[in-house]
Amino acid sequence: MTKILIIEDESRIASFVSRGLEAAGYETQTVEDGGEGLAAALHGDADLVLLDVGLPTMDGFEVLRALRAERNTIPVIMLTARSSTRDTVDGLDAGANDYVPKPFTFDELLARVRSRLRETALSPGVSITHGDVVLDVLARRATVGGREVELSTREFALAEQFLRNPGRVLSREVLLSRVWGLDFDPGSNVVDVYVRYLRGKLGAAHIITVRGAGYRWE
Ligand code: CA
């Protein structure tokens, strides 16, 4: 049975979410504290995490960073009351797969949960190779010429988009949507910044800037 870990200190929201998810056929576990939530995500058997931002002992961003620092790739949806794009981008940069701003309707949340679980189930456990660059999607490891390269969650996701679409121009809008889950441009140069990181790590010649259009993997 698919299990969802709810890390949320507001018991009213936690029980509303948990009752709904159980009615939809999921098993749930609720933890009210950030530190305990991190332990449950790392050592438990949950398939997806719903993560509040304001939490006792560790906030949601800290929990998420600690989880990703352990190379844990469990899908995480952040529940945030903050609607500023800065917090959204921070959360996604910290390795969140999605976010749902509070207040939300249960149907809205359930749709996000289903879609994130579907992505996980569909992601093939294969390596993608292009030239000297190899991405092991399941193990989340990248190598260049046989040498392992450390990529953050977001850098890896960006590299995966390029390697799955070699020779094709990917616009900033497409990359924002596929890598950051944003269907709007937060007005930052986040894509360009991450392309620069990737060039530094995978080799500058691989990613070509196509003026006015986006980027292309050569
Ligand atoms: Ca809270």
CSV table of C-alpha atoms in Angstrom, one decimal, residues 64 68 88-98 140 151-160 175-176 178-181 190 194 198:
chain,number,residue,atom,x,y,z
A,64,LEU,CA,14.3,19.0,3.0
A,68,ARG,CA,18.5,15.6,0.0
A,88,THR,CA,8.7,28.8,-3.7
A,89,VAL,CA,12.0,29.0,-5.5
A,90,ASP,CA,13.9,28.4,-2.3
A,91,GLY,CA,11.8,25.3,-1.6
A,92,LEU,CA,12.2,23.9,-5.1
A,93,ASP,CA,15.9,24.7,-5.0
A,94,ALA,CA,16.2,22.8,-1.7
A,95,GLY,CA,14.9,19.8,-3.6
A,96,ALA,CA,11.1,19.9,-3.3
A,97,ASN,CA,9.2,18.1,-6.2
A,98,ASP,CA,6.2,20.4,-5.9
A,140,ARG,CA,21.2,9.7,-9.1
A,151,LEU,CA,25.2,17.2,-8.8
A,152,SER,CA,22.5,18.7,-6.6
A,153,THR,CA,18.9,17.4,-7.1
A,154,ARG,CA,18.1,20.3,-9.3
A,155,GLU,CA,21.2,20.2,-11.3
A,156,PHE,CA,20.6,16.5,-11.9
A,157,ALA,CA,17.1,17.1,-13.1
A,158,LEU,CA,18.3,19.8,-15.5
A,159,ALA,CA,21.0,17.5,-16.8
A,160,GLU,CA,18.4,14.8,-17.3
A,175,LEU,CA,13.0,24.0,-18.2
A,176,LEU,CA,11.2,26.0,-15.5
A,178,ARG,CA,10.0,20.4,-16.1
A,179,VAL,CA,12.8,21.0,-13.6
A,180,TRP,CA,11.3,23.5,-11.1
A,181,GLY,CA,7.6,22.6,-11.5
A,190,VAL,CA,17.4,30.6,-12.0
A,194,TYR,CA,21.9,26.4,-13.1
A,198,LEU,CA,26.1,22.4,-15.1
